[in-house]
GROMACS .gro file of C-alpha atoms in nm:
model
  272
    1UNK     CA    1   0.580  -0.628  -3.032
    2UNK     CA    2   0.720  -0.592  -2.701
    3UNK     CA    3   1.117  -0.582  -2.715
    4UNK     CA    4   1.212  -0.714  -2.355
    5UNK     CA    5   1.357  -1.028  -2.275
    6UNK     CA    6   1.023  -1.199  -2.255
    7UNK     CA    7   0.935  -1.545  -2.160
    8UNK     CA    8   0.633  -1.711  -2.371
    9UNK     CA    9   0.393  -1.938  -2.105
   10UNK     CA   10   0.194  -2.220  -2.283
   11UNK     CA   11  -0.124  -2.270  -2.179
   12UNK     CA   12  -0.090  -2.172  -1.799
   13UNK     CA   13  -0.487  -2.282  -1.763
   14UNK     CA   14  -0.710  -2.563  -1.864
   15UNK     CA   15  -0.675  -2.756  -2.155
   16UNK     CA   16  -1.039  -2.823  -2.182
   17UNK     CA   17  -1.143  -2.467  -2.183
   18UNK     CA   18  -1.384  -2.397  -2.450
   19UNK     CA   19  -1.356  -2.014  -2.419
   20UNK     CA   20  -1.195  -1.769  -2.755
   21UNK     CA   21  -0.856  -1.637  -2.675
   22UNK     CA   22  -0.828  -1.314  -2.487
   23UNK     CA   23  -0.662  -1.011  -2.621
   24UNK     CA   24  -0.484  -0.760  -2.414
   25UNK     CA   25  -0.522  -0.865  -2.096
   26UNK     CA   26  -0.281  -0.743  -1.774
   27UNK     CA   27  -0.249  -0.921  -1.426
   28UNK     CA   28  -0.052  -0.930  -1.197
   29UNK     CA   29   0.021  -1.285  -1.007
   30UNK     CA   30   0.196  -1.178  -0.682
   31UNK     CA   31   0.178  -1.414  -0.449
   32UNK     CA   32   0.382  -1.174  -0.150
   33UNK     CA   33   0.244  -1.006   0.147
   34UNK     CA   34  -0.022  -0.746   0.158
   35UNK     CA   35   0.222  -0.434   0.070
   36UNK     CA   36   0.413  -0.600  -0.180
   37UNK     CA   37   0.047  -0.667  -0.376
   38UNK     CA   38  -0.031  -0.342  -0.354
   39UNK     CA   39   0.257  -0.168  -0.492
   40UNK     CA   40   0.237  -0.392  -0.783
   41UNK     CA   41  -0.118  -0.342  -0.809
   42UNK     CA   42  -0.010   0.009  -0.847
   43UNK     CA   43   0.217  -0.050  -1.093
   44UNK     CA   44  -0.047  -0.240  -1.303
   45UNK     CA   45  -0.287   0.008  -1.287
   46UNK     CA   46  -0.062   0.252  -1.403
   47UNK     CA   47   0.072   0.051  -1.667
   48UNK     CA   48  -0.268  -0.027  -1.795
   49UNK     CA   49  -0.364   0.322  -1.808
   50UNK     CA   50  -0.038   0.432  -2.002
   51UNK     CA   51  -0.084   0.175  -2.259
   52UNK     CA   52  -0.472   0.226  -2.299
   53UNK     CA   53  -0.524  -0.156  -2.191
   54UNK     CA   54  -0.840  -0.173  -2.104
   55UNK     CA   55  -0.880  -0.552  -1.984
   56UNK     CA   56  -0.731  -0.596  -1.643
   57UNK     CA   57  -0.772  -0.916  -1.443
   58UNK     CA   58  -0.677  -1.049  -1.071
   59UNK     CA   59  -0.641  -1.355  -0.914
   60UNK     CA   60  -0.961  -1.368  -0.759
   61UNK     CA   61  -0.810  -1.462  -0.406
   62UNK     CA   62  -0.639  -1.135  -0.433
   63UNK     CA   63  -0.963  -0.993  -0.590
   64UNK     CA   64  -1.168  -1.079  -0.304
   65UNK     CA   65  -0.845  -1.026  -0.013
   66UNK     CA   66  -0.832  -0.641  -0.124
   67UNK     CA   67  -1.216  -0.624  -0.216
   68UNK     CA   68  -1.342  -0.658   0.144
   69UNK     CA   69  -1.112  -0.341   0.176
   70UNK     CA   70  -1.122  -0.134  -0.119
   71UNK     CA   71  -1.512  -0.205  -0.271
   72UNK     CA   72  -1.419  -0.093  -0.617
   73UNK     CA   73  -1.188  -0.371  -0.678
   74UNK     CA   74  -1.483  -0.585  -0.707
   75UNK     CA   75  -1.588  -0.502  -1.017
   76UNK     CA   76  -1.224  -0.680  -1.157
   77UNK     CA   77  -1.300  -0.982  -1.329
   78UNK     CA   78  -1.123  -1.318  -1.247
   79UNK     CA   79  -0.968  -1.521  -1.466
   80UNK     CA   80  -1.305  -1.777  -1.456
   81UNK     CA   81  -1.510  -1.482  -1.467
   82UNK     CA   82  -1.405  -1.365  -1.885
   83UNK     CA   83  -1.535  -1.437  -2.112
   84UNK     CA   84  -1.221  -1.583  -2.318
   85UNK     CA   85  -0.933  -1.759  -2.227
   86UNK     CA   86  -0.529  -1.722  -2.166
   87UNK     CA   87  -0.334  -1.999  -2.331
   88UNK     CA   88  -0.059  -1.771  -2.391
   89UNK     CA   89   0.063  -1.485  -2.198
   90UNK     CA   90   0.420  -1.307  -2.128
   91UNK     CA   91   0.576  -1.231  -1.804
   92UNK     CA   92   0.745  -0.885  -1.822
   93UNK     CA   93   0.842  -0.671  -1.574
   94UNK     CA   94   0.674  -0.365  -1.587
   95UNK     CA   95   0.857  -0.039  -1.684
   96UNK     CA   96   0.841   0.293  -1.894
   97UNK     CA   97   0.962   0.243  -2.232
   98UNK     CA   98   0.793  -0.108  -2.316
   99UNK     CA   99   0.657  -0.160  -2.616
  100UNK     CA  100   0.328  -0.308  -2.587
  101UNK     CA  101   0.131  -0.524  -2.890
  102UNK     CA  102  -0.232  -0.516  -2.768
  103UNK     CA  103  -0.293  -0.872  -2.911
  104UNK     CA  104  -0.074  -1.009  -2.628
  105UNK     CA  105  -0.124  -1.071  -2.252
  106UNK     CA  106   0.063  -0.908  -2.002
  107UNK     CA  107   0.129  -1.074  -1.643
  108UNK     CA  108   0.377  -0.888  -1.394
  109UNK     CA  109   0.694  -1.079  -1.279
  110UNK     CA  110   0.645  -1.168  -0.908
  111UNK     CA  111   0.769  -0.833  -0.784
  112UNK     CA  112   0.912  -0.684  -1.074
  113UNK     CA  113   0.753  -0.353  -1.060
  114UNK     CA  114   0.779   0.011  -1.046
  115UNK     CA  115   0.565   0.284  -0.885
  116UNK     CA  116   0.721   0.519  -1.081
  117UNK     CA  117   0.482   0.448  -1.354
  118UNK     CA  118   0.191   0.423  -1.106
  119UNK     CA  119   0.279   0.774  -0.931
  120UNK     CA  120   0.242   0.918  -1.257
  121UNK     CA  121  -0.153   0.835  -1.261
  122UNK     CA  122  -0.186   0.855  -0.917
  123UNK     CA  123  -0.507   1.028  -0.944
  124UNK     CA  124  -0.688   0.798  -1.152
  125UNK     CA  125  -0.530   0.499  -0.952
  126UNK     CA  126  -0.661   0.617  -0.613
  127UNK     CA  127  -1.004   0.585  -0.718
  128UNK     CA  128  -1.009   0.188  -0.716
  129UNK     CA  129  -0.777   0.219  -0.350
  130UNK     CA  130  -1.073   0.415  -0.216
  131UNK     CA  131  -1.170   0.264   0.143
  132UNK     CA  132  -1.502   0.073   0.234
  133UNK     CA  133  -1.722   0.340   0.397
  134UNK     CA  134  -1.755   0.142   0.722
  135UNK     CA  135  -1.367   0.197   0.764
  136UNK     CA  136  -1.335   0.504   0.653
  137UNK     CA  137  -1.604   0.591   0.942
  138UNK     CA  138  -1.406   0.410   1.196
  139UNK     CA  139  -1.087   0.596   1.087
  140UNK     CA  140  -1.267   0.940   1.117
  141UNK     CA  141  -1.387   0.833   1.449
  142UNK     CA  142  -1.022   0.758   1.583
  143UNK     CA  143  -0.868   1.057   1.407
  144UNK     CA  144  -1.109   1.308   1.618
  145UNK     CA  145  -1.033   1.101   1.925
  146UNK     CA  146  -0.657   1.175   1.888
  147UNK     CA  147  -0.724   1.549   1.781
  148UNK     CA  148  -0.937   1.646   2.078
  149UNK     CA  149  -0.719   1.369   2.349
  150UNK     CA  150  -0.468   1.623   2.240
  151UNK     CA  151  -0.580   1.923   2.235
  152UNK     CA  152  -0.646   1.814   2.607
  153UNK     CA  153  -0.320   1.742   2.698
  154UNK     CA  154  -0.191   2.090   2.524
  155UNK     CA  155  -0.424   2.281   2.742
  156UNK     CA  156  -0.624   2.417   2.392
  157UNK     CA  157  -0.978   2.516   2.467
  158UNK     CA  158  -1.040   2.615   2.093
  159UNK     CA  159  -1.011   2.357   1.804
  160UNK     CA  160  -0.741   2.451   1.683
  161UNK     CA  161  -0.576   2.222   1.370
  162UNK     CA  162  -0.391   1.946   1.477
  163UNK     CA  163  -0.127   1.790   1.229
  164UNK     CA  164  -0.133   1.401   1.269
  165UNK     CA  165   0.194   1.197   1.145
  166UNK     CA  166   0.205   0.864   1.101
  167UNK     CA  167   0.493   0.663   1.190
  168UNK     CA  168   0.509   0.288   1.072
  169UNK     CA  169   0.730   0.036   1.257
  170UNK     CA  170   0.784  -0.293   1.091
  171UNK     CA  171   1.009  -0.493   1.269
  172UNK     CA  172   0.971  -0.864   1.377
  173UNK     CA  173   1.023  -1.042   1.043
  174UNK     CA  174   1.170  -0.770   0.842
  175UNK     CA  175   1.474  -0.712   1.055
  176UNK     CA  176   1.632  -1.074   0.902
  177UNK     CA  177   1.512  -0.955   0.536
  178UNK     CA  178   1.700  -0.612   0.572
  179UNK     CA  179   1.963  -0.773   0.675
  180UNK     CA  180   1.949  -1.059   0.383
  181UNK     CA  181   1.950  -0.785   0.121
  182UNK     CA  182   2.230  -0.609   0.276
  183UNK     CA  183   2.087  -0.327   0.456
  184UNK     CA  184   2.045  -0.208   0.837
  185UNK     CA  185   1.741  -0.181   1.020
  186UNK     CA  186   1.710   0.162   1.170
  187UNK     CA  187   1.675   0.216   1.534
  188UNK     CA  188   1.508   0.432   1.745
  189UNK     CA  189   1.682   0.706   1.693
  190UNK     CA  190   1.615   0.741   1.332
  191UNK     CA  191   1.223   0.815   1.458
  192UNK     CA  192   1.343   1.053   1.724
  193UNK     CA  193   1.522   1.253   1.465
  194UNK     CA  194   1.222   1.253   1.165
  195UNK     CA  195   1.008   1.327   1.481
  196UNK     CA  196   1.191   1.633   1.596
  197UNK     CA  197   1.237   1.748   1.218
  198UNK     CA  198   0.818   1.702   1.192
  199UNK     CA  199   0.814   1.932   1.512
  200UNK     CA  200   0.999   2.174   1.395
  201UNK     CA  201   0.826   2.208   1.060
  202UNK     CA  202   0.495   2.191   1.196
  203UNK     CA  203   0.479   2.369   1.537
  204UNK     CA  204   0.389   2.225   1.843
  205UNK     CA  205  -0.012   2.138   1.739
  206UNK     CA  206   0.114   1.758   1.625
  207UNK     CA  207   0.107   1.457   1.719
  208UNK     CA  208   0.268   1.142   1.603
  209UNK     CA  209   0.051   0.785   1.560
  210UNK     CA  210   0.228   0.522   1.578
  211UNK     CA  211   0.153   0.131   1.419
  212UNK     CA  212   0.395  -0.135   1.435
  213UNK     CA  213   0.410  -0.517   1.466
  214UNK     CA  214   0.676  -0.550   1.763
  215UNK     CA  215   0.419  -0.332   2.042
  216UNK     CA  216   0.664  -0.410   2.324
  217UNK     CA  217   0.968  -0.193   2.120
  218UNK     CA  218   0.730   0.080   2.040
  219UNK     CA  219   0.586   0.104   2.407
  220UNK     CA  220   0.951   0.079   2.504
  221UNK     CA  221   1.086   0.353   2.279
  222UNK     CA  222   0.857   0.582   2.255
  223UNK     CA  223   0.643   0.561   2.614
  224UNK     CA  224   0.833   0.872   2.748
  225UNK     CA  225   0.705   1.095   2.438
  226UNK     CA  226   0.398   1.157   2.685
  227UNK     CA  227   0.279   1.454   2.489
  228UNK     CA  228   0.218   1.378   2.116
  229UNK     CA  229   0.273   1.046   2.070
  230UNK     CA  230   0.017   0.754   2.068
  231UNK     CA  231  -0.008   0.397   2.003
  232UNK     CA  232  -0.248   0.284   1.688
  233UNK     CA  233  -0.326  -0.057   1.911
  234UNK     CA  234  -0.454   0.159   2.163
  235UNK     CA  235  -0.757   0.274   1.926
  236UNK     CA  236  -0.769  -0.053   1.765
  237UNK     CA  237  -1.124  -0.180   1.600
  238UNK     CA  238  -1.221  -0.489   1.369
  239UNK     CA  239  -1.284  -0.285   1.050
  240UNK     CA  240  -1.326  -0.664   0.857
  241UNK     CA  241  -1.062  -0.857   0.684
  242UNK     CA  242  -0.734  -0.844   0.855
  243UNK     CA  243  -0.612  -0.732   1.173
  244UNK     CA  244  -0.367  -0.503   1.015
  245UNK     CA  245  -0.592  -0.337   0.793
  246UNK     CA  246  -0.667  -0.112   1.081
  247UNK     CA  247  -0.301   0.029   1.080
  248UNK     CA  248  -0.287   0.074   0.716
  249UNK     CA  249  -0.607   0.259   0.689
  250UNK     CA  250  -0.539   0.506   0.962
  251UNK     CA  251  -0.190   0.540   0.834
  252UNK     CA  252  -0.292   0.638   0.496
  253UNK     CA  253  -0.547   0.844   0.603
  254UNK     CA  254  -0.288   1.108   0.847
  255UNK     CA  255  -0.125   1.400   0.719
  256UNK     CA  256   0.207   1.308   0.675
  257UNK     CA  257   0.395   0.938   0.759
  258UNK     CA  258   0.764   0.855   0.879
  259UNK     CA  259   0.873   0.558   0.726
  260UNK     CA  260   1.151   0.333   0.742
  261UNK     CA  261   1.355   0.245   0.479
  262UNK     CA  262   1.635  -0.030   0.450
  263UNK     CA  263   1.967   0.224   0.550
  264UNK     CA  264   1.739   0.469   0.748
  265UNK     CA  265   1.731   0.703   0.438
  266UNK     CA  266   1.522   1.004   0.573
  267UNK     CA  267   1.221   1.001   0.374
  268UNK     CA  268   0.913   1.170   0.409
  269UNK     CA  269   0.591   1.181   0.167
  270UNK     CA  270   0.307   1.438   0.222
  271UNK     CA  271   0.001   1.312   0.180
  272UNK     CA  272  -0.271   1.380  -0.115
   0.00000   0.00000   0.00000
């Protein structure tokens, strides 16, 4: 049995349903913003794959929201799509060490997660975060526009490798939850120094991409980095879905990304 401080659900669904009881089933039931789902995604994937579950379901709003985006999501049944039911389930927050009784099902506290456990199967996990091929075009597309706008304004007249970093800017409603949770939104001098530290471990063949929701700040900020620095609205294109899936694609997709991070922590995370 699972020994957590776990919360039985009675019948969460429809008393009419006709359907056998399910057996080890995980889901998550997020209802938060688009990053939020997708760390706990990862953190259910991983989960399922350290236990050997091998019945996971969505919600199939969030089935379909990160379907259009990641194709092999898809293929994730939703609850009305089983063929058995959930009268029952627990809500547990997911964590190494849980004991897991594969006659039970498994549903994720509303971000209660950890991508420690997800990080571990990275690899495998990936796989079903693996980009639509229309946007993965598009993302090549404006990754070669950068490279060669750049090697233009460095003079190059041979290809030479260009290192792209990422920087993500979240600002507008995330400076008020920072601050409700005790921390302090970083300024722009937190970028200026991960920027210079990415200079000086890279060389000078980088350039910095920058997304953010607040483009006035980032135009404002960072305008006078002429040289290697450009703006991700600038290269902007309708991949399907929404607007900001743009951003996150070509984020994920650069070399290296400067984040923020409540206190202004320096982290960095190579990428693959």
């Amino acid at each position: 049995m699972l020994k957590s401080n776990l919360t039985t659900v009675p019948r969460m669904w429809d008393y009419n349903d006709q359907r056998p009881q399910c057996e080890g089933y995980i889901s998550a039931d997020s209802s938060w913003g688009w990053g939020n789902q997708i760390s706990e995604l990862f953190s259910v994937f991983g989960y399922a794959i350290m236990y050997d579950m091998k019945n996971i379901m969505l919600k199939a709003e969030v089935r379909d929201r990160f379907g259009k985006v990641f194709p092999a999501m898809k293929a994730i049944p939703a609850y009305d799509e089983l063929p058995c039911k959930i009268d029952n389930y627990v809500e547990v927050p997911l964590k190494k060490g849980l004991k897991f009784n594969h006659t039970l099902n498994l549903v994720s506290k509303q971000f209660a997660h950890d991508n420690r456990i997800g990080f571990t199967f990275r690899k495998e996990i990936l796989q079903l975060f693996d980009f639509a091929e229309n946007i993965k075009e598009v993302i090549r597309n404006t990754k070669a526009r950068i490279k060669a706008t750049q090697r233009q304004r460095m003079g190059l007249k041979t290809a030479l490798p260009i290192t792209l970093v990422g920087i993500q800017c979240r600002r507008t409603d995330y400076i008020n939850h920072i601050v409700f949770f005790g921390g302090l939104s970083v300024t722009e001098y937190y970028y200026y120094k991960a920027m210079d530290i990415m200079r000086t471990k890279f060389g000078p063949n980088i350039a910095f991409v920058i997304a953010s929701d607040d483009l006035l700040w980032i135009r404002e900020k960072f305008g006078h980095y002429s040289q290697d620095v450009y703006f991700a609205v600038d290269y902007y294109q309708d991949v399907g879905g929404e607007s900001f899936v743009f951003d996150f694609a070509l984020l994920a997709s650069l070399d290296h990304i400067i984040i923020r991070f409540f206190n202004g922590d320096d982290v960095e995370f190579a990428h693959g």
